[in-house]
Amino acid sequence: MYALFKSSLVSAAATGIVLQLAAADAPPCTIRLTDVTKATGIDFVHTDGSSGERYIVETVCAGMATFDYNGDGLIDIFFLNGAPLRGTKCEVPPTPRLYRNEGNWKFTDVTRESGLAVTCYGLGVAVGDYNNDGHPDLYLNNFGTNLLFRNNGDGTFTDVTRQAGVSDTNHVGAGACFLDMDGDGDLDLFVSHYIDFTYERHHVARFNGYPAYVGPLDYPTTPNRLYRNNGDGTFTDVSEESGIAAHKGAGMGMVCGDLDGDGDTDIVVGNDETGDFLFLNDGKGRFEEVGLFSGIAYNFNGKAHGTMGIDCGDYNNDGWLDLFATSYQQETATLFRNLGKGLFEDATARTGAGEGTLPFVTWGCAIVDLDNDGDRDLFIAAGHLHDNVELFDTTTTYHARNIVQMNLGNGRFVNVSDRCGDGLAVKLSSRGAAFDDLDNDGDIDVVILNSRLEPTILRNDSPPGNHWLEVRLRGVKTNRDGVGARVTVVSGDLKLVDEVHSGRSYQSHFGSRLHFGLGPRDRIDRVEVQWVGGSRQVIGHPGVDRLITITEETTAPK
């Protein structure tokens, strides 16, 4: 994250000219995002707890989540928040905020009545039904004690951290993910750590005489944590025996998925200024770290990036989950193409996926089909972490526009940020971002948490005409929400794959309902579900332009 401010401006300018010429030959922009923040009733304002001391934890706060907490079929919004750090005074301590979706783009603050009005320094969040009772629970990865909130099914949550055994006290949190690591039908928990910061170790850097935040290399790192679900509401720390504790890095964003195609769930951790981790699962909950061998630890030039967020998805429709990672300024966001069997190549330059990211710090991201044309685009949240960066670096800015890369369907992306609606005209310092269909109209909307200010809510107003399908899974023998299950949608010449993830991107959670854009295709041949644990289920001709719920079969099909 804190490479010295070195750049080749001549090279960057030349690259920009080439990319502008390429964009001029691109087809019209088919993505339109409209800023509807003021109309939603969401009055959340983020704080990082700062008082001018420049503690490093301020720079990484925070992620967010979108999920249907009350089961009414509408996606709700949960914002993490900071808390007063040493030296900070405030009359009303901040809390995270939960907003219930009322429909028609109206949201109600239900934080207090839901039991989530707790003051904690939130950094990362994951959503998962850890006790398989049909209600999504919340795990908060904090600076300080982490928190597990059990969803009671009546609109309220209960703090069950202590009895569950997942407090993971005295760490600087980062991303978190629920996953079924051993195929036993319940969700285990991976908790990523950033750096070993204490107030006693705090110090401030100076760039050109101006005070600035230090970077992660100024502090020790600690191993991440892996908790096995015991099936009785408690967890056991298996970090050592699983092989996870053998590796240290400054973890930030992360995602879990079957990246080598062997039927079990692997773990990717984006590390800040050290090589990224890929933990391959043997199917029994033991992991081997193969980031270097797989090709994702470093970029094409062999350089460790200041990785912020990371998402996985099949950008080229070849059936393999690719990876997209955001990074620090003067380091482009990076697209790793999955070659199969756990091997990746840096496809950023060939695809143009990093266009427009070089000057900025980039955070939340998604590989997501924003225009329902059957291929997945890229959304990138941007904004610097130094609030005074313009005083010592004229190549970047604290507030920045977010970035949209439209997939052209031919292995290339084009930056359409300046022609896809007023939602991309907003300039703030973004962190976490989430992507879900907030109004159930069949396209993906966007929510962005902005540091120290209000969020940005973007309604997807892309031109109609393309068809779509949304899929919600209900596990019976496997975990209730189908986390880790792979869904394949076949429509004529189009074959799309996706998996259910719990926790992803920059310390955030979204997308428990899978979304598939179909383009002009108005008929689906079949939907295939590969449940965690091996059973396969096929649904024929489900129709288009609708949300379907697929419940796991309890007996083998005849």
Coordinates of C-alpha atoms in Angstrom, one line a residue:
M1 CA 0.0 0.0 0.0
Y2 CA 2.9 2.3 0.7
A3 CA 5.3 2.0 -2.2
L4 CA 7.2 5.3 -2.5
F5 CA 5.5 7.8 -4.7
K6 CA 7.4 6.9 -7.8
S7 CA 5.8 6.9 -11.3
S8 CA 6.7 7.3 -14.9
L9 CA 4.4 10.2 -15.9
V10 CA 5.6 10.0 -19.6
S11 CA 4.7 6.3 -19.7
A12 CA 1.4 6.9 -17.9
A13 CA 0.5 9.6 -20.4
A14 CA 1.3 7.5 -23.4
T15 CA -0.7 4.6 -22.0
G16 CA -3.6 7.0 -21.4
I17 CA -3.6 8.1 -25.0
V18 CA -3.6 4.5 -26.3
L19 CA -6.5 3.6 -24.0
Q20 CA -8.5 6.7 -25.0
L21 CA -8.1 5.8 -28.7
A22 CA -9.3 2.2 -27.8
A23 CA -12.3 3.6 -26.0
A24 CA -13.2 5.8 -28.9
D25 CA -13.7 2.7 -31.0
A26 CA -15.8 0.9 -28.3
P27 CA -19.5 0.4 -28.7
P28 CA -22.0 2.7 -26.9
C29 CA -22.1 2.4 -23.1
T30 CA -24.9 0.1 -22.0
I31 CA -24.5 0.7 -18.3
R32 CA -26.3 3.6 -16.5
L33 CA -26.1 4.2 -12.7
T34 CA -28.1 7.0 -11.0
D35 CA -27.3 8.5 -7.7
V36 CA -30.4 8.2 -5.5
T37 CA -28.8 8.6 -2.1
K38 CA -30.8 11.6 -0.9
A39 CA -34.2 10.0 -1.8
T40 CA -33.5 6.8 0.2
G41 CA -33.8 8.2 3.7
I42 CA -30.4 6.8 4.6
D43 CA -28.8 9.2 7.0
F44 CA -25.7 7.2 7.9
V45 CA -22.4 9.1 8.2
H46 CA -19.2 7.1 8.6
T47 CA -16.5 7.9 11.1
D48 CA -13.1 6.4 11.4
G49 CA -12.7 7.6 15.0
S50 CA -9.9 10.0 14.2
S51 CA -8.7 13.0 16.1
G52 CA -5.6 14.0 14.0
E53 CA -3.3 11.4 15.6
R54 CA -3.2 9.4 12.3
Y55 CA -3.5 5.9 13.7
I56 CA -3.1 3.4 10.8
V57 CA -6.4 1.7 11.6
E58 CA -8.3 4.8 10.4
T59 CA -7.1 4.2 6.9
V60 CA -8.8 0.8 6.5
C61 CA -12.2 1.5 8.0
A62 CA -14.6 0.0 6.7
G63 CA -16.6 -2.6 4.8
M64 CA -20.3 -3.1 4.6
A65 CA -23.0 -5.7 3.8
T66 CA -26.2 -6.1 1.8
F67 CA -28.5 -9.0 2.8
D68 CA -32.1 -9.8 3.5
Y69 CA -32.0 -9.9 7.3
N70 CA -35.8 -10.3 7.9
G71 CA -36.7 -12.6 5.1
D72 CA -39.2 -10.3 3.4
G73 CA -37.6 -10.6 0.0
L74 CA -36.0 -7.2 0.0
I75 CA -32.2 -6.6 0.3
D76 CA -31.3 -4.6 3.4
I77 CA -28.1 -2.5 4.0
F78 CA -25.7 -2.8 6.9
F79 CA -22.9 -0.2 7.3
L80 CA -19.9 -0.9 9.6
N81 CA -18.6 2.1 11.5
G82 CA -15.6 3.2 13.5
A83 CA -15.4 4.1 17.1
P84 CA -13.5 6.8 19.1
L85 CA -9.8 6.1 19.1
R86 CA -7.5 7.3 21.8
G87 CA -7.6 11.1 22.0
T88 CA -11.0 11.3 20.3
K89 CA -14.0 12.7 22.2
C90 CA -17.7 12.5 21.1
E91 CA -21.0 13.1 22.8
V92 CA -22.8 10.2 21.1
P93 CA -20.7 7.1 20.4
P94 CA -21.2 5.9 16.9
T95 CA -22.5 2.5 16.0
P96 CA -22.9 0.4 12.9
R97 CA -26.2 1.0 11.2
L98 CA -28.8 -1.4 9.8
Y99 CA -31.4 0.0 7.3
R100 CA -34.5 -2.0 6.5
N101 CA -35.6 -1.9 2.8
E102 CA -39.2 -0.8 2.7
G103 CA -39.4 -1.0 -1.1
N104 CA -39.6 1.8 -3.7
W105 CA -36.1 3.0 -2.7
K106 CA -37.1 3.9 0.9
F107 CA -35.0 2.6 3.9
T108 CA -35.7 2.8 7.6
D109 CA -33.0 2.8 10.3
V110 CA -33.7 -0.2 12.5
T111 CA -30.3 -0.4 14.3
R112 CA -31.5 0.1 17.8
E113 CA -34.6 -2.1 17.6
S114 CA -32.6 -4.9 16.0
G115 CA -30.0 -5.0 18.8
L116 CA -27.1 -3.9 16.7
A117 CA -26.6 -0.5 18.3
V118 CA -23.2 -1.4 19.8
T119 CA -20.1 0.7 19.7
C120 CA -17.2 -1.2 18.1
Y121 CA -14.4 -0.4 15.7
G122 CA -15.8 -2.3 12.6
L123 CA -13.5 -3.2 9.8
G124 CA -14.8 -6.3 8.1
V125 CA -18.1 -8.2 8.0
A126 CA -19.5 -11.5 6.8
V127 CA -23.0 -12.8 6.6
G128 CA -23.9 -16.5 7.0
D129 CA -26.4 -18.8 8.7
Y130 CA -23.9 -20.5 11.0
N131 CA -26.7 -22.4 12.9
N132 CA -28.8 -23.4 9.9
D133 CA -32.0 -22.0 11.4
G134 CA -33.0 -20.1 8.2
H135 CA -31.9 -16.7 9.4
P136 CA -28.7 -14.9 8.2
D137 CA -26.3 -14.1 11.0
L138 CA -23.6 -11.4 11.2
Y139 CA -19.9 -11.6 12.1
L140 CA -18.0 -8.3 12.6
N141 CA -14.2 -8.4 12.3
N142 CA -13.1 -5.4 14.4
F143 CA -10.1 -3.5 15.9
G144 CA -10.6 -5.1 19.3
T145 CA -13.0 -7.8 20.1
N146 CA -14.9 -9.3 17.2
L147 CA -18.6 -9.9 17.4
L148 CA -21.0 -12.7 16.3
F149 CA -24.7 -11.7 16.2
R150 CA -27.2 -14.5 16.0
N151 CA -30.3 -13.6 14.0
N152 CA -33.4 -14.4 16.1
G153 CA -35.8 -14.5 13.1
D154 CA -38.0 -11.8 14.6
G155 CA -36.0 -8.7 13.3
T156 CA -33.6 -8.8 16.2
F157 CA -30.0 -10.0 16.8
T158 CA -28.3 -11.4 19.9
D159 CA -24.6 -11.1 20.7
V160 CA -23.4 -14.7 21.1
T161 CA -19.7 -14.1 20.7
R162 CA -18.6 -15.4 24.0
Q163 CA -20.6 -18.7 24.0
A164 CA -19.6 -19.3 20.3
G165 CA -15.9 -18.8 21.1
V166 CA -15.1 -16.5 18.2
S167 CA -14.1 -13.2 19.9
D168 CA -10.6 -13.2 18.4
T169 CA -9.6 -10.4 20.8
N170 CA -6.8 -7.9 20.4
H171 CA -6.3 -7.9 16.7
V172 CA -6.8 -5.4 13.9
G173 CA -9.4 -7.1 11.8
A174 CA -9.9 -7.2 8.0
G175 CA -12.0 -9.4 5.8
A176 CA -14.0 -12.4 7.1
C177 CA -15.8 -15.3 5.4
F178 CA -18.1 -18.1 6.3
L179 CA -17.4 -21.3 4.4
D180 CA -18.0 -25.1 4.7
M181 CA -14.4 -26.2 4.7
D182 CA -15.0 -29.9 5.3
G183 CA -18.4 -30.5 3.6
D184 CA -20.2 -31.4 6.9
G185 CA -23.2 -29.2 6.3
D186 CA -22.4 -26.2 8.6
L187 CA -20.5 -23.0 8.1
D188 CA -17.0 -22.6 9.4
L189 CA -15.4 -19.1 9.8
F190 CA -12.2 -17.6 8.4
V191 CA -11.0 -14.4 10.1
S192 CA -8.3 -12.3 8.5
H193 CA -5.9 -10.1 10.4
Y194 CA -4.2 -6.9 9.2
I195 CA -1.3 -5.9 11.3
D196 CA -0.2 -6.0 15.0
F197 CA -1.0 -2.4 15.9
T198 CA -1.0 -1.0 19.5
Y199 CA -1.2 2.6 20.6
E200 CA 2.2 2.2 22.1
R201 CA 3.7 1.3 18.7
H202 CA 2.0 4.2 17.0
H203 CA 4.0 6.7 15.0
V204 CA 3.5 9.1 12.1
A205 CA 5.3 9.4 8.8
R206 CA 6.2 12.6 7.0
F207 CA 6.1 13.2 3.2
N208 CA 7.7 16.4 2.0
G209 CA 7.3 17.7 5.6
Y210 CA 3.6 16.9 5.9
P211 CA 2.3 14.4 8.5
A212 CA 1.0 11.1 6.9
Y213 CA -0.1 7.7 7.9
V214 CA 2.5 4.9 8.0
G215 CA 2.0 1.7 6.1
P216 CA 1.7 -2.0 7.1
L217 CA 5.3 -2.8 6.8
D218 CA 5.9 -0.6 9.9
Y219 CA 4.2 -3.2 12.0
P220 CA 4.5 -6.9 12.6
T221 CA 1.9 -9.3 11.0
T222 CA 0.0 -12.1 12.7
P223 CA -1.5 -15.3 11.4
N224 CA -5.1 -15.4 10.3
R225 CA -7.7 -17.5 12.2
L226 CA -9.9 -20.4 11.1
Y227 CA -12.7 -21.7 13.3
R228 CA -14.4 -25.0 12.8
N229 CA -18.2 -25.1 13.4
N230 CA -19.0 -27.8 16.0
G231 CA -22.6 -27.9 15.0
D232 CA -23.9 -27.0 18.4
G233 CA -23.6 -23.2 18.3
T234 CA -19.9 -23.2 19.2
F235 CA -16.7 -23.1 17.2
T236 CA -13.2 -24.5 17.7
D237 CA -10.0 -22.7 16.7
V238 CA -8.3 -25.0 14.1
S239 CA -5.8 -22.4 12.8
E240 CA -2.8 -24.6 13.7
E241 CA -4.0 -28.0 12.6
S242 CA -5.5 -26.7 9.3
G243 CA -2.2 -25.1 8.2
I244 CA -3.6 -21.6 8.2
A245 CA -1.5 -20.3 11.1
A246 CA 1.8 -21.2 9.4
H247 CA 1.5 -18.0 7.2
K248 CA 1.5 -14.4 8.1
G249 CA 0.5 -11.4 6.0
A250 CA -1.2 -8.0 6.2
G251 CA -4.6 -9.3 5.2
M252 CA -7.3 -7.0 3.9
G253 CA -10.0 -8.2 1.5
M254 CA -10.7 -11.9 0.9
V255 CA -13.0 -14.3 -0.8
C256 CA -13.7 -18.0 -0.7
G257 CA -14.5 -20.2 -3.7
D258 CA -13.6 -23.4 -5.6
L259 CA -10.7 -22.0 -7.5
D260 CA -9.1 -25.2 -8.7
G261 CA -12.3 -27.1 -9.7
D262 CA -11.9 -30.0 -7.3
G263 CA -15.3 -29.5 -5.5
D264 CA -14.2 -27.9 -2.3
T265 CA -13.9 -24.4 -1.1
D266 CA -10.5 -22.6 -1.2
I267 CA -9.5 -19.3 0.4
V268 CA -7.9 -16.2 -1.1
V269 CA -6.5 -13.4 1.1
G270 CA -5.4 -10.1 -0.3
N271 CA -2.3 -8.9 1.6
D272 CA -1.2 -5.3 1.8
E273 CA 2.3 -5.0 0.4
T274 CA 3.1 -8.7 0.8
G275 CA 2.3 -11.5 -1.6
D276 CA -1.4 -12.6 -1.7
F277 CA -2.4 -16.0 -0.3
L278 CA -4.2 -18.8 -2.0
F279 CA -5.1 -21.6 0.4
L280 CA -6.1 -24.7 -1.5
N281 CA -8.4 -27.0 0.4
D282 CA -7.9 -30.8 0.5
G283 CA -11.6 -31.2 1.1
K284 CA -11.2 -32.1 4.8
G285 CA -10.3 -28.7 6.1
R286 CA -6.6 -28.7 5.7
F287 CA -5.0 -26.0 3.5
E288 CA -1.8 -25.5 1.5
E289 CA -0.7 -22.0 0.7
V290 CA 0.2 -21.9 -3.0
G291 CA -0.1 -18.1 -3.8
L292 CA 3.3 -18.0 -5.5
F293 CA 3.0 -21.2 -7.4
S294 CA -0.5 -20.4 -8.6
G295 CA 0.5 -17.0 -10.0
I296 CA -1.6 -14.7 -7.8
A297 CA 0.9 -13.7 -5.1
Y298 CA 2.5 -11.1 -7.3
N299 CA 1.6 -9.3 -10.5
F300 CA 3.0 -9.8 -14.0
N301 CA 6.1 -7.9 -13.0
G302 CA 6.7 -10.0 -9.9
K303 CA 5.7 -7.1 -7.6
A304 CA 3.6 -7.4 -4.4
H305 CA 0.7 -5.0 -4.5
G306 CA -1.0 -3.2 -1.7
T307 CA -4.0 -5.4 -2.3
M308 CA -7.2 -3.9 -0.8
G309 CA -10.2 -5.8 -2.1
I310 CA -10.6 -9.1 -4.0
D311 CA -13.5 -10.7 -5.8
C312 CA -14.0 -13.8 -7.9
G313 CA -16.2 -14.4 -10.9
D314 CA -16.1 -15.8 -14.5
Y315 CA -15.3 -12.7 -16.6
N316 CA -14.8 -14.6 -19.9
N317 CA -17.4 -17.4 -19.5
D318 CA -15.0 -20.2 -19.7
G319 CA -16.3 -22.0 -16.6
W320 CA -13.5 -20.9 -14.2
L321 CA -13.7 -18.4 -11.4
D322 CA -11.2 -15.5 -12.1
L323 CA -9.9 -13.0 -9.5
F324 CA -9.9 -9.3 -9.5
A325 CA -7.9 -7.3 -6.9
T326 CA -7.7 -3.6 -6.1
S327 CA -4.6 -1.9 -4.9
Y328 CA -2.6 1.2 -4.0
Q329 CA -1.9 4.2 -6.2
Q330 CA 0.6 3.7 -9.0
E331 CA -0.4 0.1 -9.0
T332 CA -3.2 -0.9 -11.3
A333 CA -6.1 -3.0 -10.1
T334 CA -5.2 -6.5 -11.3
L335 CA -7.3 -9.2 -13.2
F336 CA -6.1 -12.8 -12.8
R337 CA -7.4 -15.2 -15.4
N338 CA -8.0 -18.7 -14.1
L339 CA -6.2 -21.2 -16.3
G340 CA -7.7 -24.1 -14.5
K341 CA -6.4 -26.5 -11.8
G342 CA -5.3 -23.6 -9.5
L343 CA -3.2 -21.7 -12.0
F344 CA -3.7 -18.0 -12.9
E345 CA -2.1 -15.5 -15.2
D346 CA -2.1 -11.7 -14.9
A347 CA -4.5 -10.6 -17.7
T348 CA -4.7 -7.0 -16.8
A349 CA -2.7 -5.5 -19.7
R350 CA -4.3 -7.7 -22.3
T351 CA -7.9 -7.1 -21.2
G352 CA -7.6 -3.4 -20.2
A353 CA -9.1 -4.2 -16.8
G354 CA -6.9 -1.8 -14.9
E355 CA -7.6 1.2 -17.1
G356 CA -8.1 4.4 -15.0
T357 CA -7.0 2.9 -11.7
L358 CA -3.3 3.8 -11.8
P359 CA -3.5 7.2 -10.1
F360 CA -5.8 6.2 -7.3
V361 CA -6.1 4.0 -4.2
T362 CA -8.8 1.4 -5.0
W363 CA -10.9 -0.6 -2.5
G364 CA -14.2 -2.3 -2.9
C365 CA -14.7 -4.2 -6.2
A366 CA -16.9 -6.7 -8.0
I367 CA -17.0 -8.8 -11.1
V368 CA -20.6 -8.2 -11.9
D369 CA -22.9 -8.0 -14.9
L370 CA -24.3 -4.5 -14.7
D371 CA -26.1 -4.4 -18.0
N372 CA -27.5 -8.0 -18.2
D373 CA -25.7 -8.7 -21.5
G374 CA -24.3 -12.0 -20.4
D375 CA -20.8 -11.0 -19.5
R376 CA -19.4 -9.6 -16.3
D377 CA -18.2 -6.0 -15.9
L378 CA -16.0 -4.5 -13.2
F379 CA -16.8 -1.9 -10.6
I380 CA -14.0 -0.3 -8.6
A381 CA -14.4 2.0 -5.6
A382 CA -11.7 4.6 -5.3
G383 CA -10.4 7.2 -2.9
H384 CA -7.1 8.0 -1.1
L385 CA -6.4 7.2 2.5
H386 CA -4.3 10.4 3.1
D387 CA -6.8 13.3 3.6
N388 CA -4.0 15.7 2.9
V389 CA -2.4 13.8 -0.1
E390 CA -2.7 16.8 -2.5
L391 CA -0.2 18.7 -0.3
F392 CA 2.7 16.2 -1.0
D393 CA 1.6 14.4 -4.2
T394 CA 0.1 16.2 -7.2
T395 CA -0.6 12.9 -9.1
T396 CA -3.6 11.9 -7.1
T397 CA -6.5 13.1 -5.0
Y398 CA -8.2 12.2 -1.7
H399 CA -11.7 12.3 -3.2
A400 CA -12.0 10.4 -6.4
R401 CA -14.6 9.1 -8.8
N402 CA -15.4 5.4 -8.8
I403 CA -14.7 3.4 -11.9
V404 CA -16.8 1.2 -14.2
Q405 CA -15.1 -1.1 -16.7
M406 CA -17.6 -2.4 -19.3
N407 CA -17.0 -5.9 -20.6
L408 CA -17.0 -5.9 -24.4
G409 CA -17.5 -9.7 -24.6
N410 CA -14.3 -10.2 -26.6
G411 CA -11.8 -10.5 -23.8
R412 CA -11.5 -6.7 -23.4
F413 CA -12.8 -4.1 -20.9
V414 CA -13.3 -0.4 -21.6
N415 CA -13.5 2.4 -19.0
V416 CA -17.0 3.9 -19.3
S417 CA -17.0 5.8 -16.0
D418 CA -17.6 9.2 -17.7
R419 CA -20.6 8.0 -19.7
C420 CA -22.6 5.7 -17.5
G421 CA -24.7 8.2 -15.5
D422 CA -24.4 10.7 -12.7
G423 CA -23.7 8.0 -10.2
L424 CA -20.1 8.0 -11.3
A425 CA -19.8 11.7 -11.1
V426 CA -19.7 11.5 -7.3
K427 CA -16.2 12.2 -5.9
L428 CA -15.6 10.9 -2.3
S429 CA -13.1 8.6 -0.6
S430 CA -14.7 5.2 -0.9
R431 CA -14.0 2.0 1.0
G432 CA -16.4 -1.0 1.1
A433 CA -19.0 -1.5 -1.7
A434 CA -21.8 -4.0 -2.2
F435 CA -23.8 -5.1 -5.3
D436 CA -27.3 -6.5 -5.1
D437 CA -30.8 -6.0 -6.7
L438 CA -32.2 -3.5 -4.2
D439 CA -35.5 -3.0 -5.9
N440 CA -36.1 -6.5 -7.4
D441 CA -36.3 -5.2 -10.9
G442 CA -33.7 -7.6 -12.3
D443 CA -30.6 -5.5 -12.4
I444 CA -27.7 -5.0 -9.9
D445 CA -27.6 -1.8 -7.9
V446 CA -24.6 -0.5 -6.0
V447 CA -24.0 0.7 -2.4
I448 CA -20.7 2.4 -1.4
L449 CA -19.4 3.2 2.0
N450 CA -17.4 6.5 1.9
S451 CA -14.9 7.3 4.6
R452 CA -15.9 10.1 7.0
L453 CA -19.0 11.0 5.0
E454 CA -22.4 9.7 3.8
P455 CA -22.7 6.6 1.6
T456 CA -23.5 6.6 -2.1
I457 CA -26.6 4.6 -3.3
L458 CA -26.7 3.9 -7.1
R459 CA -29.8 2.7 -8.8
N460 CA -29.2 0.7 -12.0
D461 CA -31.1 2.4 -14.8
S462 CA -29.4 0.5 -17.7
P463 CA -31.5 0.3 -20.8
P464 CA -34.1 -2.5 -20.6
G465 CA -34.4 -5.3 -23.0
N466 CA -31.9 -7.8 -21.8
H467 CA -33.2 -10.8 -19.9
W468 CA -32.0 -12.1 -16.5
L469 CA -32.4 -14.8 -13.8
E470 CA -31.8 -14.6 -10.1
V471 CA -31.2 -17.7 -8.0
R472 CA -31.7 -18.2 -4.3
L473 CA -30.5 -21.5 -2.8
R474 CA -32.0 -23.3 0.2
G475 CA -29.8 -26.1 1.5
V476 CA -31.3 -29.0 3.4
K477 CA -28.4 -31.5 3.9
T478 CA -25.9 -28.8 3.2
N479 CA -25.7 -25.3 4.8
R480 CA -28.9 -23.5 4.6
D481 CA -27.9 -20.6 2.2
G482 CA -25.9 -22.9 -0.1
V483 CA -22.6 -21.1 0.6
G484 CA -20.0 -22.7 -1.6
A485 CA -22.5 -24.2 -4.0
R486 CA -21.9 -23.7 -7.7
V487 CA -24.7 -22.7 -10.1
T488 CA -24.5 -23.1 -13.9
V489 CA -27.1 -21.5 -16.1
V490 CA -27.3 -22.7 -19.7
S491 CA -29.2 -20.7 -22.3
G492 CA -28.5 -21.7 -25.9
D493 CA -24.9 -20.7 -26.7
L494 CA -24.5 -19.0 -23.3
K495 CA -23.1 -20.9 -20.2
L496 CA -22.7 -18.9 -17.0
V497 CA -21.3 -20.1 -13.7
D498 CA -21.2 -18.5 -10.3
E499 CA -20.9 -19.6 -6.6
V500 CA -22.6 -18.4 -3.4
H501 CA -20.0 -16.5 -1.3
S502 CA -20.1 -15.3 2.3
G503 CA -17.8 -12.3 2.6
R504 CA -15.9 -10.9 -0.3
S505 CA -14.3 -7.8 -1.9
Y506 CA -13.1 -5.1 0.5
Q507 CA -14.1 -6.5 3.9
S508 CA -17.7 -6.6 2.8
H509 CA -20.5 -9.0 1.9
F510 CA -23.1 -9.1 -0.9
G511 CA -24.6 -11.3 -3.6
S512 CA -26.2 -14.2 -1.6
R513 CA -28.8 -14.2 -4.4
L514 CA -26.9 -15.1 -7.6
H515 CA -27.6 -12.9 -10.6
F516 CA -27.3 -13.9 -14.2
G517 CA -27.6 -11.6 -17.2
L518 CA -28.8 -13.4 -20.3
G519 CA -28.7 -10.7 -23.0
P520 CA -31.4 -11.2 -25.7
R521 CA -31.9 -14.9 -24.8
D522 CA -35.5 -15.4 -23.6
R523 CA -35.3 -19.1 -22.8
I524 CA -33.1 -21.0 -20.3
D525 CA -32.4 -24.7 -21.1
R526 CA -31.4 -25.7 -17.6
V527 CA -30.0 -24.6 -14.2
E528 CA -27.5 -26.9 -12.6
V529 CA -26.6 -26.8 -8.9
Q530 CA -23.5 -28.5 -7.5
W531 CA -24.1 -28.5 -3.8
V532 CA -21.2 -28.6 -1.3
G533 CA -20.6 -32.3 -0.6
G534 CA -21.1 -33.6 -4.1
S535 CA -24.8 -33.9 -5.0
R536 CA -25.9 -32.4 -8.3
Q537 CA -29.4 -31.0 -9.1
V538 CA -30.8 -30.0 -12.4
I539 CA -33.8 -27.7 -13.0
G540 CA -35.2 -27.5 -16.6
H541 CA -36.6 -24.5 -18.3
P542 CA -37.2 -22.2 -15.2
G543 CA -38.2 -19.2 -17.2
V544 CA -36.5 -15.8 -17.4
D545 CA -36.8 -12.4 -15.7
R546 CA -37.6 -13.9 -12.3
L547 CA -36.1 -14.9 -9.0
I548 CA -36.3 -18.6 -8.4
T549 CA -35.6 -20.5 -5.2
I550 CA -34.0 -23.9 -5.5
T551 CA -34.3 -26.2 -2.5
E552 CA -31.8 -29.0 -2.2
E553 CA -33.2 -32.5 -2.9
T554 CA -33.0 -34.8 0.1
T555 CA -33.1 -38.0 -2.0
A556 CA -31.2 -38.8 -5.2
P557 CA -33.2 -38.0 -8.4
K558 CA -34.6 -40.9 -10.3

